Amino acid sequence: EFMSIVYFTGNEPAPLRGNDISNAMLELLAITQWGSLDFLIVDMPPGIGDAAMDVIRWLKRAEFLVMTTASKVALETVKKVIKMLAELNVPIIGVIENMKMKESSSVHEALKEFNVPLLGAIEFDMNLEDSIGNANALLDGDVAACLKEIVVSNQGFKVGSDL
């Protein structure tokens, strides 16, 4: 199942701020008939803003999968996110390195102070942009293959008691 605010706005901008973001998220969660799901993945902006705090408040069984690049700036934000989630006793499934371009241990090193696993990496894909808007091309592409490999190799990652 897939839901996006884009289905309502089309190609028009949706300048949402503050409570408008929260209200739009809540409405999407409430009106969508999800059916039987193994996972509900909510893609959120970087950091801990209103969207993340709302998900923590609304979805009591939420577990976070943190995405990051190897950028020093991104890793500092990720450290803050992990600390905040730990303080709120929110389970963290793990971290995935996104847009990996070279061999580097920076993400692994940044996670050493936390009890959070690095689940894998999604290699940078120069052809990804050409697949945007084409679901089949996205599903057949390198990014999907990397994600599948990460999921398959971490199938026993269950953090919570009732996933």
PDB file of C-alpha atoms in Angstrom:
ATOM      1  CA  GLU A   1       0.000   0.000   0.000  1.00  0.00           C
ATOM      2  CA  PHE A   2       1.215   3.502  -0.743  1.00  0.00           C
ATOM      3  CA  MET A   3      -0.238   6.885   0.202  1.00  0.00           C
ATOM      4  CA  SER A   4       1.054  10.367  -0.393  1.00  0.00           C
ATOM      5  CA  ILE A   5      -0.283  13.881  -0.097  1.00  0.00           C
ATOM      6  CA  VAL A   6       0.696  14.210  -3.766  1.00  0.00           C
ATOM      7  CA  TYR A   7      -2.477  12.288  -4.636  1.00  0.00           C
ATOM      8  CA  PHE A   8      -4.431  15.270  -3.303  1.00  0.00           C
ATOM      9  CA  THR A   9      -2.221  18.125  -4.479  1.00  0.00           C
ATOM     10  CA  GLY A  10      -1.095  16.805  -7.870  1.00  0.00           C
ATOM     11  CA  ASN A  11       1.669  18.989  -9.232  1.00  0.00           C
ATOM     12  CA  GLU A  12       0.569  21.960  -7.156  1.00  0.00           C
ATOM     13  CA  PRO A  13       2.709  23.104  -4.210  1.00  0.00           C
ATOM     14  CA  ALA A  14       1.467  22.276  -0.719  1.00  0.00           C
ATOM     15  CA  PRO A  15       2.966  24.960   1.533  1.00  0.00           C
ATOM     16  CA  LEU A  16       2.223  23.306   4.867  1.00  0.00           C
ATOM     17  CA  ARG A  17       3.685  24.438   8.193  1.00  0.00           C
ATOM     18  CA  GLY A  18       3.272  23.534  11.835  1.00  0.00           C
ATOM     19  CA  ASN A  19      -0.243  22.335  12.623  1.00  0.00           C
ATOM     20  CA  ASP A  20      -1.083  22.051   8.918  1.00  0.00           C
ATOM     21  CA  ILE A  21       1.583  19.345   8.530  1.00  0.00           C
ATOM     22  CA  SER A  22       0.274  17.507  11.583  1.00  0.00           C
ATOM     23  CA  ASN A  23      -3.330  17.746  10.402  1.00  0.00           C
ATOM     24  CA  ALA A  24      -2.459  16.519   6.900  1.00  0.00           C
ATOM     25  CA  MET A  25      -0.509  13.554   8.295  1.00  0.00           C
ATOM     26  CA  LEU A  26      -3.282  12.635  10.696  1.00  0.00           C
ATOM     27  CA  GLU A  27      -5.900  12.859   7.954  1.00  0.00           C
ATOM     28  CA  LEU A  28      -3.848  10.651   5.604  1.00  0.00           C
ATOM     29  CA  LEU A  29      -3.396   8.058   8.346  1.00  0.00           C
ATOM     30  CA  ALA A  30      -7.095   8.174   9.246  1.00  0.00           C
ATOM     31  CA  ILE A  31      -8.739   8.099   5.809  1.00  0.00           C
ATOM     32  CA  THR A  32      -6.521   5.527   4.122  1.00  0.00           C
ATOM     33  CA  GLN A  33      -7.776   1.951   4.139  1.00  0.00           C
ATOM     34  CA  TRP A  34      -4.482   0.219   4.799  1.00  0.00           C
ATOM     35  CA  GLY A  35      -5.669  -3.377   4.801  1.00  0.00           C
ATOM     36  CA  SER A  36      -3.330  -5.955   6.313  1.00  0.00           C
ATOM     37  CA  LEU A  37       0.190  -4.553   6.597  1.00  0.00           C
ATOM     38  CA  ASP A  38       3.465  -6.081   7.694  1.00  0.00           C
ATOM     39  CA  PHE A  39       4.912  -2.588   8.085  1.00  0.00           C
ATOM     40  CA  LEU A  40       3.688   0.984   7.875  1.00  0.00           C
ATOM     41  CA  ILE A  41       6.569   3.164   6.741  1.00  0.00           C
ATOM     42  CA  VAL A  42       6.223   6.903   7.279  1.00  0.00           C
ATOM     43  CA  ASP A  43       8.867   8.915   5.438  1.00  0.00           C
ATOM     44  CA  MET A  44       9.675  12.044   7.413  1.00  0.00           C
ATOM     45  CA  PRO A  45      11.974  15.031   7.031  1.00  0.00           C
ATOM     46  CA  PRO A  46      15.420  14.888   8.667  1.00  0.00           C
ATOM     47  CA  GLY A  47      15.740  15.573  12.369  1.00  0.00           C
ATOM     48  CA  ILE A  48      13.168  15.678  15.098  1.00  0.00           C
ATOM     49  CA  GLY A  49      10.434  18.097  14.210  1.00  0.00           C
ATOM     50  CA  ASP A  50       6.682  18.159  14.568  1.00  0.00           C
ATOM     51  CA  ALA A  51       6.203  15.262  12.132  1.00  0.00           C
ATOM     52  CA  ALA A  52       8.418  12.876  14.106  1.00  0.00           C
ATOM     53  CA  MET A  53       6.957  13.929  17.436  1.00  0.00           C
ATOM     54  CA  ASP A  54       3.440  13.427  16.073  1.00  0.00           C
ATOM     55  CA  VAL A  55       4.277   9.919  14.828  1.00  0.00           C
ATOM     56  CA  ILE A  56       5.659   9.044  18.264  1.00  0.00           C
ATOM     57  CA  ARG A  57       2.474  10.363  19.881  1.00  0.00           C
ATOM     58  CA  TRP A  58      -0.027   8.834  17.422  1.00  0.00           C
ATOM     59  CA  LEU A  59       1.558   5.469  16.634  1.00  0.00           C
ATOM     60  CA  LYS A  60       2.268   3.942  20.021  1.00  0.00           C
ATOM     61  CA  ARG A  61       3.959   0.890  18.484  1.00  0.00           C
ATOM     62  CA  ALA A  62       6.160   2.968  16.179  1.00  0.00           C
ATOM     63  CA  GLU A  63       9.725   1.811  15.739  1.00  0.00           C
ATOM     64  CA  PHE A  64      12.176   4.033  13.942  1.00  0.00           C
ATOM     65  CA  LEU A  65      14.433   3.149  11.039  1.00  0.00           C
ATOM     66  CA  VAL A  66      16.924   5.976  10.716  1.00  0.00           C
ATOM     67  CA  MET A  67      18.376   6.882   7.322  1.00  0.00           C
ATOM     68  CA  THR A  68      21.549   8.922   6.962  1.00  0.00           C
ATOM     69  CA  THR A  69      24.340   9.784   4.613  1.00  0.00           C
ATOM     70  CA  ALA A  70      27.984   9.670   5.666  1.00  0.00           C
ATOM     71  CA  SER A  71      28.064  13.469   5.794  1.00  0.00           C
ATOM     72  CA  LYS A  72      29.406  14.859   9.076  1.00  0.00           C
ATOM     73  CA  VAL A  73      26.444  17.232   9.287  1.00  0.00           C
ATOM     74  CA  ALA A  74      23.927  14.417   8.729  1.00  0.00           C
ATOM     75  CA  LEU A  75      25.662  12.176  11.271  1.00  0.00           C
ATOM     76  CA  GLU A  76      25.523  14.873  13.948  1.00  0.00           C
ATOM     77  CA  THR A  77      21.776  15.180  13.350  1.00  0.00           C
ATOM     78  CA  VAL A  78      21.387  11.388  13.490  1.00  0.00           C
ATOM     79  CA  LYS A  79      23.192  11.261  16.842  1.00  0.00           C
ATOM     80  CA  LYS A  80      20.728  13.816  18.229  1.00  0.00           C
ATOM     81  CA  VAL A  81      17.781  11.871  16.796  1.00  0.00           C
ATOM     82  CA  ILE A  82      18.999   8.609  18.345  1.00  0.00           C
ATOM     83  CA  LYS A  83      19.588  10.265  21.734  1.00  0.00           C
ATOM     84  CA  MET A  84      16.112  11.811  21.693  1.00  0.00           C
ATOM     85  CA  LEU A  85      14.437   8.538  20.680  1.00  0.00           C
ATOM     86  CA  ALA A  86      16.328   6.720  23.443  1.00  0.00           C
ATOM     87  CA  GLU A  87      15.234   9.329  26.004  1.00  0.00           C
ATOM     88  CA  LEU A  88      11.617   8.802  24.895  1.00  0.00           C
ATOM     89  CA  ASN A  89      12.057   5.000  25.051  1.00  0.00           C
ATOM     90  CA  VAL A  90      11.133   4.688  21.376  1.00  0.00           C
ATOM     91  CA  PRO A  91      12.546   1.525  19.791  1.00  0.00           C
ATOM     92  CA  ILE A  92      15.065   1.993  16.998  1.00  0.00           C
ATOM     93  CA  ILE A  93      15.258  -0.809  14.441  1.00  0.00           C
ATOM     94  CA  GLY A  94      18.592   0.409  13.140  1.00  0.00           C
ATOM     95  CA  VAL A  95      20.317   2.764  10.748  1.00  0.00           C
ATOM     96  CA  ILE A  96      20.702   2.542   6.978  1.00  0.00           C
ATOM     97  CA  GLU A  97      23.373   4.528   5.189  1.00  0.00           C
ATOM     98  CA  ASN A  98      21.834   6.214   2.150  1.00  0.00           C
ATOM     99  CA  MET A  99      23.599   7.324  -1.057  1.00  0.00           C
ATOM    100  CA  LYS A 100      26.848   5.570  -0.159  1.00  0.00           C
ATOM    101  CA  MET A 101      29.527   6.633  -2.618  1.00  0.00           C
ATOM    102  CA  LYS A 102      32.753   5.227  -1.171  1.00  0.00           C
ATOM    103  CA  GLU A 103      34.005   2.850   1.456  1.00  0.00           C
ATOM    104  CA  SER A 104      33.978   4.659   4.762  1.00  0.00           C
ATOM    105  CA  SER A 105      33.476   3.669   8.361  1.00  0.00           C
ATOM    106  CA  SER A 106      32.096   7.067   9.400  1.00  0.00           C
ATOM    107  CA  VAL A 107      28.504   5.865   9.920  1.00  0.00           C
ATOM    108  CA  HIS A 108      29.654   2.778  11.810  1.00  0.00           C
ATOM    109  CA  GLU A 109      31.976   4.914  13.955  1.00  0.00           C
ATOM    110  CA  ALA A 110      29.204   7.430  14.696  1.00  0.00           C
ATOM    111  CA  LEU A 111      26.954   4.621  15.966  1.00  0.00           C
ATOM    112  CA  LYS A 112      29.543   3.112  18.343  1.00  0.00           C
ATOM    113  CA  GLU A 113      28.310   5.128  21.320  1.00  0.00           C
ATOM    114  CA  PHE A 114      24.768   3.806  20.831  1.00  0.00           C
ATOM    115  CA  ASN A 115      23.325   0.320  20.929  1.00  0.00           C
ATOM    116  CA  VAL A 116      21.903   0.753  17.423  1.00  0.00           C
ATOM    117  CA  PRO A 117      22.903  -1.506  14.536  1.00  0.00           C
ATOM    118  CA  LEU A 118      23.980  -0.348  11.095  1.00  0.00           C
ATOM    119  CA  LEU A 119      21.694  -2.529   8.970  1.00  0.00           C
ATOM    120  CA  GLY A 120      23.296  -1.826   5.613  1.00  0.00           C
ATOM    121  CA  ALA A 121      23.885   0.728   2.906  1.00  0.00           C
ATOM    122  CA  ILE A 122      22.109   1.890  -0.226  1.00  0.00           C
ATOM    123  CA  GLU A 123      24.669   2.696  -2.890  1.00  0.00           C
ATOM    124  CA  PHE A 124      24.432   6.015  -4.722  1.00  0.00           C
ATOM    125  CA  ASP A 125      22.576   5.389  -7.995  1.00  0.00           C
ATOM    126  CA  MET A 126      23.211   7.912 -10.761  1.00  0.00           C
ATOM    127  CA  ASN A 127      20.272   6.454 -12.730  1.00  0.00           C
ATOM    128  CA  LEU A 128      17.699   6.860  -9.958  1.00  0.00           C
ATOM    129  CA  GLU A 129      16.558  10.252 -11.206  1.00  0.00           C
ATOM    130  CA  ASP A 130      15.561   8.693 -14.552  1.00  0.00           C
ATOM    131  CA  SER A 131      13.239   6.264 -12.726  1.00  0.00           C
ATOM    132  CA  ILE A 132      11.295   8.840 -10.716  1.00  0.00           C
ATOM    133  CA  GLY A 133       7.617   8.548 -11.621  1.00  0.00           C
ATOM    134  CA  ASN A 134       8.026   5.013 -12.984  1.00  0.00           C
ATOM    135  CA  ALA A 135       7.235   2.520 -10.224  1.00  0.00           C
ATOM    136  CA  ASN A 136       8.400  -0.490 -12.248  1.00  0.00           C
ATOM    137  CA  ALA A 137      11.759   1.108 -13.018  1.00  0.00           C
ATOM    138  CA  LEU A 138      12.177   1.999  -9.340  1.00  0.00           C
ATOM    139  CA  LEU A 139      11.332  -1.539  -8.239  1.00  0.00           C
ATOM    140  CA  ASP A 140      13.733  -3.015 -10.803  1.00  0.00           C
ATOM    141  CA  GLY A 141      16.548  -0.591  -9.971  1.00  0.00           C
ATOM    142  CA  ASP A 142      19.662  -0.783  -7.837  1.00  0.00           C
ATOM    143  CA  VAL A 143      18.114   1.061  -4.878  1.00  0.00           C
ATOM    144  CA  ALA A 144      15.301  -1.495  -4.601  1.00  0.00           C
ATOM    145  CA  ALA A 145      17.854  -4.313  -4.856  1.00  0.00           C
ATOM    146  CA  CYS A 146      19.898  -2.779  -2.015  1.00  0.00           C
ATOM    147  CA  LEU A 147      16.775  -2.372   0.128  1.00  0.00           C
ATOM    148  CA  LYS A 148      15.722  -5.964  -0.533  1.00  0.00           C
ATOM    149  CA  GLU A 149      19.174  -7.205   0.466  1.00  0.00           C
ATOM    150  CA  ILE A 150      19.046  -5.181   3.699  1.00  0.00           C
ATOM    151  CA  VAL A 151      15.568  -6.487   4.562  1.00  0.00           C
ATOM    152  CA  VAL A 152      16.456 -10.112   3.764  1.00  0.00           C
ATOM    153  CA  SER A 153      19.692  -9.992   5.750  1.00  0.00           C
ATOM    154  CA  ASN A 154      17.957  -8.392   8.756  1.00  0.00           C
ATOM    155  CA  GLN A 155      14.694 -10.353   8.863  1.00  0.00           C
ATOM    156  CA  GLY A 156      15.143 -11.183  12.522  1.00  0.00           C
ATOM    157  CA  PHE A 157      15.570  -7.555  13.561  1.00  0.00           C
ATOM    158  CA  LYS A 158      12.299  -7.343  15.489  1.00  0.00           C
ATOM    159  CA  VAL A 159      12.835  -4.693  18.111  1.00  0.00           C
ATOM    160  CA  GLY A 160       9.348  -4.550  19.580  1.00  0.00           C
ATOM    161  CA  SER A 161       7.402  -7.398  21.065  1.00  0.00           C
ATOM    162  CA  ASP A 162       4.541  -7.428  18.582  1.00  0.00           C
ATOM    163  CA  LEU A 163       5.521  -6.565  15.017  1.00  0.00           C
TER     164      LEU A 163
END
